[in-house]
PDB file of C-alpha atoms in Angstrom:
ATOM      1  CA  UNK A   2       0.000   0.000   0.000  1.00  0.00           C
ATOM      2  CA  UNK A   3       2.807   2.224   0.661  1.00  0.00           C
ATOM      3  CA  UNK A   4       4.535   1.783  -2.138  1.00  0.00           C
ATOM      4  CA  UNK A   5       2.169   2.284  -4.438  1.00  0.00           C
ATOM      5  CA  UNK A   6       1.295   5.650  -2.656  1.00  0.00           C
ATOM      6  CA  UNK A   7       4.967   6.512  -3.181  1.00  0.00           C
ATOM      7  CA  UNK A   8       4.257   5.607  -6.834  1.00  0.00           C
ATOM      8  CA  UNK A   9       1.766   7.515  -7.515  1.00  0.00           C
ATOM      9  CA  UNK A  10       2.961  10.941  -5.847  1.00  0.00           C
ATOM     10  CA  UNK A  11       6.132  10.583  -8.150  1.00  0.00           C
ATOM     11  CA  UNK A  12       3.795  10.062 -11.266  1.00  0.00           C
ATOM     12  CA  UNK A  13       1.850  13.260 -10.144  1.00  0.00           C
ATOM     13  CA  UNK A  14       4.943  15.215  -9.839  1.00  0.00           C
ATOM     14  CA  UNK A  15       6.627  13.927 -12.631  1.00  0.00           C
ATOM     15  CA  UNK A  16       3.077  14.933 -14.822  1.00  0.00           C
ATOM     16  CA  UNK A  17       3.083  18.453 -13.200  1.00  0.00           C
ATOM     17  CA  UNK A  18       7.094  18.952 -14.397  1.00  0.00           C
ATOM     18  CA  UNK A  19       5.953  17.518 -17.901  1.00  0.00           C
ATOM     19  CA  UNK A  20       3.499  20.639 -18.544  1.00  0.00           C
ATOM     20  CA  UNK A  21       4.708  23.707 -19.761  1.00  0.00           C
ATOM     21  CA  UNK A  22       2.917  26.892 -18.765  1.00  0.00           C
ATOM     22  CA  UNK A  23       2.639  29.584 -21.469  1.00  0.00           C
ATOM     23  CA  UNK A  24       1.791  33.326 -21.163  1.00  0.00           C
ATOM     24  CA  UNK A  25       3.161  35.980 -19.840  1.00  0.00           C
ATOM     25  CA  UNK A  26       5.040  36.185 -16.353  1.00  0.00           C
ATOM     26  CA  UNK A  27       5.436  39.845 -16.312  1.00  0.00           C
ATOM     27  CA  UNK A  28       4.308  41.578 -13.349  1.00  0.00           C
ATOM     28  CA  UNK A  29       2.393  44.389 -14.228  1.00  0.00           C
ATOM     29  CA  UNK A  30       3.147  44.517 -18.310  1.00  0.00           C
ATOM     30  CA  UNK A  31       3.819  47.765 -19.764  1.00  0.00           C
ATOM     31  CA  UNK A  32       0.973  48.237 -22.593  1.00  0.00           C
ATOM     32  CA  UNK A  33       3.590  50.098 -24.702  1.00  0.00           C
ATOM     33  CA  UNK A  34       6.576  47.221 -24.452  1.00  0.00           C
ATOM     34  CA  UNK A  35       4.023  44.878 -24.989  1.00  0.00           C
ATOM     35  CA  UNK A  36       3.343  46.158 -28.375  1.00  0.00           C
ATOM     36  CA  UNK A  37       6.444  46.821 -29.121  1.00  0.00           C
ATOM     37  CA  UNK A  38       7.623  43.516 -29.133  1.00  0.00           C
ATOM     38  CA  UNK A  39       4.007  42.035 -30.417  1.00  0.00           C
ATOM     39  CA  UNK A  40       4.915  44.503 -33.268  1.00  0.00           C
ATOM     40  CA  UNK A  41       8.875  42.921 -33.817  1.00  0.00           C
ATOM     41  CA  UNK A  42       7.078  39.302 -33.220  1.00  0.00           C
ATOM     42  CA  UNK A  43       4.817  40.048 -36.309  1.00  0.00           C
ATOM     43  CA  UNK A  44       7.299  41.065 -38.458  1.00  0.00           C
ATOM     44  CA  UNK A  45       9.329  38.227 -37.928  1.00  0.00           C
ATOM     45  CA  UNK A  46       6.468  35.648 -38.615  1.00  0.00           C
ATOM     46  CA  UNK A  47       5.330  37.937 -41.624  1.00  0.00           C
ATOM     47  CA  UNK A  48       9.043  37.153 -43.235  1.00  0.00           C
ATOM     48  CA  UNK A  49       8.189  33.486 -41.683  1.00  0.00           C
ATOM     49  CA  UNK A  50       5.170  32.681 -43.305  1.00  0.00           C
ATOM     50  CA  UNK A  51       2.760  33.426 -45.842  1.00  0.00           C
ATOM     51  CA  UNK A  52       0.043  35.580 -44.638  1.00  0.00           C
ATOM     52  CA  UNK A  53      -3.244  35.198 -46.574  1.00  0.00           C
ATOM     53  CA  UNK A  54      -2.233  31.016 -46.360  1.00  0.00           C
ATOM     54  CA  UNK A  55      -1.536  30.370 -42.688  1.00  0.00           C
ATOM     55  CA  UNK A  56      -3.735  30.001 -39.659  1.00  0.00           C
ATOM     56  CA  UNK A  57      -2.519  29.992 -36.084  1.00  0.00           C
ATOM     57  CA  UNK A  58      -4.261  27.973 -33.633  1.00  0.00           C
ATOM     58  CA  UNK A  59      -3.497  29.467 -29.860  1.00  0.00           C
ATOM     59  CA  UNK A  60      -2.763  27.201 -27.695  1.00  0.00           C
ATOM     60  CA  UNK A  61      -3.381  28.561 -24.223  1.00  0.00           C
ATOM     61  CA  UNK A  62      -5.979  31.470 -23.506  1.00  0.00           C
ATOM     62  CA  UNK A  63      -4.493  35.146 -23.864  1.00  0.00           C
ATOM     63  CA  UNK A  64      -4.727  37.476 -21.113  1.00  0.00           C
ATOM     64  CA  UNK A  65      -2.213  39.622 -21.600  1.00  0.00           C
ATOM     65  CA  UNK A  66      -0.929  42.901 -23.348  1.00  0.00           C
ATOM     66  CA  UNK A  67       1.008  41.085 -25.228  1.00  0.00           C
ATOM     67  CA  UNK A  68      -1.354  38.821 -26.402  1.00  0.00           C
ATOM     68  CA  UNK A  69      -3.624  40.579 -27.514  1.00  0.00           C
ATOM     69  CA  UNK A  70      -1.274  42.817 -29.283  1.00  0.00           C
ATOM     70  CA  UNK A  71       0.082  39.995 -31.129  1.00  0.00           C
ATOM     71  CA  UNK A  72      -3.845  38.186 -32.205  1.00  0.00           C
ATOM     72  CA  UNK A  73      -4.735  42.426 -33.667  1.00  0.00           C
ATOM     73  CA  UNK A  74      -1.199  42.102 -35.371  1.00  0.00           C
ATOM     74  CA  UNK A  75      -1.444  38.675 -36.437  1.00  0.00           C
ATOM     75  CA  UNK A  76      -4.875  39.745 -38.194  1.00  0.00           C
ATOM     76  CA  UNK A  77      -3.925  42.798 -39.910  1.00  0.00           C
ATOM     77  CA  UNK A  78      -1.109  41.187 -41.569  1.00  0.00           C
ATOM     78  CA  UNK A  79      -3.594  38.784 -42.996  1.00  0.00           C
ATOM     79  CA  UNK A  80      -3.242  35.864 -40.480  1.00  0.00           C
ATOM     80  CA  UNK A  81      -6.070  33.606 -39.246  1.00  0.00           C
ATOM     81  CA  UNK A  82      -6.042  33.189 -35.841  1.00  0.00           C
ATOM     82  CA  UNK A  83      -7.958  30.602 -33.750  1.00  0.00           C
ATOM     83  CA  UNK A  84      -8.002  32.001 -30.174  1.00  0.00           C
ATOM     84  CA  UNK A  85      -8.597  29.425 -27.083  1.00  0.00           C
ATOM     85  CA  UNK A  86     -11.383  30.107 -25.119  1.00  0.00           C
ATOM     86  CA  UNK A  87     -10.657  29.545 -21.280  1.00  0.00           C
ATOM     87  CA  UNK A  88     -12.933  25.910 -20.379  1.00  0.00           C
ATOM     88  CA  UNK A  89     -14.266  27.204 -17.429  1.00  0.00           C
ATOM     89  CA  UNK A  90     -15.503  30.232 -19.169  1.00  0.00           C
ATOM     90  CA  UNK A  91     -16.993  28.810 -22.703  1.00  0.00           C
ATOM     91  CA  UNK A  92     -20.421  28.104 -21.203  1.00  0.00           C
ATOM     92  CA  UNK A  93     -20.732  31.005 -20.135  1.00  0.00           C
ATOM     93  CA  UNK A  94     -19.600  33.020 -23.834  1.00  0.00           C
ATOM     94  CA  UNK A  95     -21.951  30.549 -25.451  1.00  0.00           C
ATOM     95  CA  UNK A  96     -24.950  31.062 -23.616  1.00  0.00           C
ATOM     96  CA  UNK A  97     -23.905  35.552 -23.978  1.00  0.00           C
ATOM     97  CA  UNK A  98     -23.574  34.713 -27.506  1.00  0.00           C
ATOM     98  CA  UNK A  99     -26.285  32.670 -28.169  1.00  0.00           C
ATOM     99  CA  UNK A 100     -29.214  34.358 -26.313  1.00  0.00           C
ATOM    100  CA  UNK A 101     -32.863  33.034 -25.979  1.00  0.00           C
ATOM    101  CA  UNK A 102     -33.287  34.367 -29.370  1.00  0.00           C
ATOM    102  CA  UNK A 103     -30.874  31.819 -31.714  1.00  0.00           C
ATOM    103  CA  UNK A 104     -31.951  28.115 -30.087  1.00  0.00           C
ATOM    104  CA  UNK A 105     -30.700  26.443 -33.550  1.00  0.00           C
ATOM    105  CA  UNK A 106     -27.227  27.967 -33.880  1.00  0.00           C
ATOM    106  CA  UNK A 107     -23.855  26.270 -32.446  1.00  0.00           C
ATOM    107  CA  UNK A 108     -20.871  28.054 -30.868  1.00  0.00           C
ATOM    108  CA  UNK A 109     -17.636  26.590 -31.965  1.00  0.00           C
ATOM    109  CA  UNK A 110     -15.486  26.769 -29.263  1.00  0.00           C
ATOM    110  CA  UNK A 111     -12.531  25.000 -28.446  1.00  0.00           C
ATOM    111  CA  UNK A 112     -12.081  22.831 -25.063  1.00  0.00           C
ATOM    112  CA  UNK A 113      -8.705  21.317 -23.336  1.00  0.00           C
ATOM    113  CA  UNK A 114      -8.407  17.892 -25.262  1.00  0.00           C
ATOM    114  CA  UNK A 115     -10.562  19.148 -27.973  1.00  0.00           C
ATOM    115  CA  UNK A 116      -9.470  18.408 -31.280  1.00  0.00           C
ATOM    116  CA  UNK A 117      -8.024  21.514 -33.147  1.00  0.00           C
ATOM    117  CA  UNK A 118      -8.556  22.905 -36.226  1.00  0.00           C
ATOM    118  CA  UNK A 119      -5.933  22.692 -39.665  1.00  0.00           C
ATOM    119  CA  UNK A 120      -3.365  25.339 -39.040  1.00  0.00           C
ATOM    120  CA  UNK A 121       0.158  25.887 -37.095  1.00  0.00           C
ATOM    121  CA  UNK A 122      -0.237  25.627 -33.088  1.00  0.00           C
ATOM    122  CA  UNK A 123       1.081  29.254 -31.701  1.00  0.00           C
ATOM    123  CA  UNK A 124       1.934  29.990 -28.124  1.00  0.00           C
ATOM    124  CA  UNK A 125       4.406  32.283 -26.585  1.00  0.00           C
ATOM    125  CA  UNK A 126       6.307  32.223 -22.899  1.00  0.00           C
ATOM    126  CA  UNK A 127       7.260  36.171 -22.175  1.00  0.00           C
ATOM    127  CA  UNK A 128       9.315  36.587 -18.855  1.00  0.00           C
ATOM    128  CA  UNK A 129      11.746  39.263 -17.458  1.00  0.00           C
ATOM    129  CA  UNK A 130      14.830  39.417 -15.422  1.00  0.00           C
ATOM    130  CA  UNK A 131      15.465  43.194 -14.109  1.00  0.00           C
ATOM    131  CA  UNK A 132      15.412  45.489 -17.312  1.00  0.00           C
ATOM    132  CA  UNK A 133      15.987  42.501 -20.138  1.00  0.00           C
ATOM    133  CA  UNK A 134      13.097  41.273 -21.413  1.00  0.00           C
ATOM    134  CA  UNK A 135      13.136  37.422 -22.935  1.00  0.00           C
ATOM    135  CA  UNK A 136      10.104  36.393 -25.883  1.00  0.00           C
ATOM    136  CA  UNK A 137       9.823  32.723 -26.782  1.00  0.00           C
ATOM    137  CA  UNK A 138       7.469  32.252 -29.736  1.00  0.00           C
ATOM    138  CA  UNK A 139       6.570  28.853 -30.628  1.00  0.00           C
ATOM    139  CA  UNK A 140       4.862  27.916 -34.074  1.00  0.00           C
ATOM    140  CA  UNK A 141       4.505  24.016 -34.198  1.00  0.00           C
ATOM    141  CA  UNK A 142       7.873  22.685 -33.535  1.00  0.00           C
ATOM    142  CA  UNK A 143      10.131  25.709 -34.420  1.00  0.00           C
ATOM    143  CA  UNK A 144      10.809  28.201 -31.716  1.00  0.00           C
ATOM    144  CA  UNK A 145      11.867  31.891 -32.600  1.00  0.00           C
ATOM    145  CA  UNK A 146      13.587  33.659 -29.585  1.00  0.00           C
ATOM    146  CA  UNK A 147      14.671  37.430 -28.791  1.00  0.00           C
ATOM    147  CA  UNK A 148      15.768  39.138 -26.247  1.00  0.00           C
ATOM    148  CA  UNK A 149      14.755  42.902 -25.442  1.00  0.00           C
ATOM    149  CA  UNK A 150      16.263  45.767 -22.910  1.00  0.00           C
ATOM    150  CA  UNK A 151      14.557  48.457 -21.707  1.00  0.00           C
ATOM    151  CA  UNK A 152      16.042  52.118 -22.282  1.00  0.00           C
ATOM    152  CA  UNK A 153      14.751  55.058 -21.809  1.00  0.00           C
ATOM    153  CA  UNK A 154      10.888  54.444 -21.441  1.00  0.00           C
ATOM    154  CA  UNK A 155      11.047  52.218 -24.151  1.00  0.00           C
ATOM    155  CA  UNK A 156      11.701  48.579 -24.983  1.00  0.00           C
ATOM    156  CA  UNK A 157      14.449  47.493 -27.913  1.00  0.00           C
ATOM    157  CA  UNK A 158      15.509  44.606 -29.548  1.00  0.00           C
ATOM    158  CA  UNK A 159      19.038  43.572 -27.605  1.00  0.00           C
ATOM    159  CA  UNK A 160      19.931  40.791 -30.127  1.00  0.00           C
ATOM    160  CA  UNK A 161      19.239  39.135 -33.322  1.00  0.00           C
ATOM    161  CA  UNK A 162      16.427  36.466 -33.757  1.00  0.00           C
ATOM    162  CA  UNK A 163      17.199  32.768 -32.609  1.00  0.00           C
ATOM    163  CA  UNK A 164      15.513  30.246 -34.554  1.00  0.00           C
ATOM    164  CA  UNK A 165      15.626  26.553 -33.379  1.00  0.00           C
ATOM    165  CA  UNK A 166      14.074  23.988 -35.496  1.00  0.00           C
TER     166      UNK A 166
END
């Protein structure tokens, strides 16, 4: 009995090590960094990829500056983007969405485990260590990297891209 306790704590922390959160871990994200390097992310993707062809699937929810920066960006350059709406909170968009008024129509909406549409998975892992600034961008299995220092009110690129394959 007590080794198969012992068992399955390890499993549950090995399972909680294997999951990579995404999003931003910024306290208290600057609106105008955030687009600043939403705007650099863009352009990198738009030399990346053809616009009018390519849909990116999210795959975490976005609630941050950067995030949403990015999706607005994403779509003006001609980009599809599938957003992922938060589980807990989909019932509750569908039934806003939906009213008493449209019984016959179905919201699409996309659950954890759910299968996901044709397109390139997107998600992005933003941190900061004093005034350096780090972006991770992941599209499918290629990961685009930059680093960014902030000088003088403003956020700039302090490197080249780094793309990993």
């Amino acid at each position: 009995m007590r080794s198969n306790s012992l068992i399955i704590i390890l499993l549950l922390l090995l399972s909680g090590c294997a999951t990579q959160p995404y999003g931003s871990f910024i306290q208290n994200p600057s609106t105008i960094y955030s687009k600043v390097m939403a705007d650099e992310v863009t352009a990198q993707i738009v030399r990346l990829y053809p616009a009018a062809n390519t849909q990116f699937n999210l795959r975490h929810t976005v609630n941050d500056p950067f995030g949403h920066a990015l999706i607005e960006n994403l779509r003006v350059a001609g980009f599809a983007v599938q957003e992922r709406i938060d589980s807990d909170n989909s019932l509750f968009v569908s039934k806003i969405l939906m009213g008493d008024s449209l019984p016959g129509i179905a919201i699409n909406h996309q659950e954890d485990g759910a299968s996901q549409p044709t397109g390139l998975a997107l998600s992005y892992i933003i941190d900061q260590s004093g005034d350096l600034y780090h972006v991770n961008i992941t599209i499918d299995d290629t990961r685009l990297s930059r680093a960014f220092v902030a000088q003088a009110d403003s956020v700039h690129p302090a490197g080249l891209w780094v793309r990993k394959e």
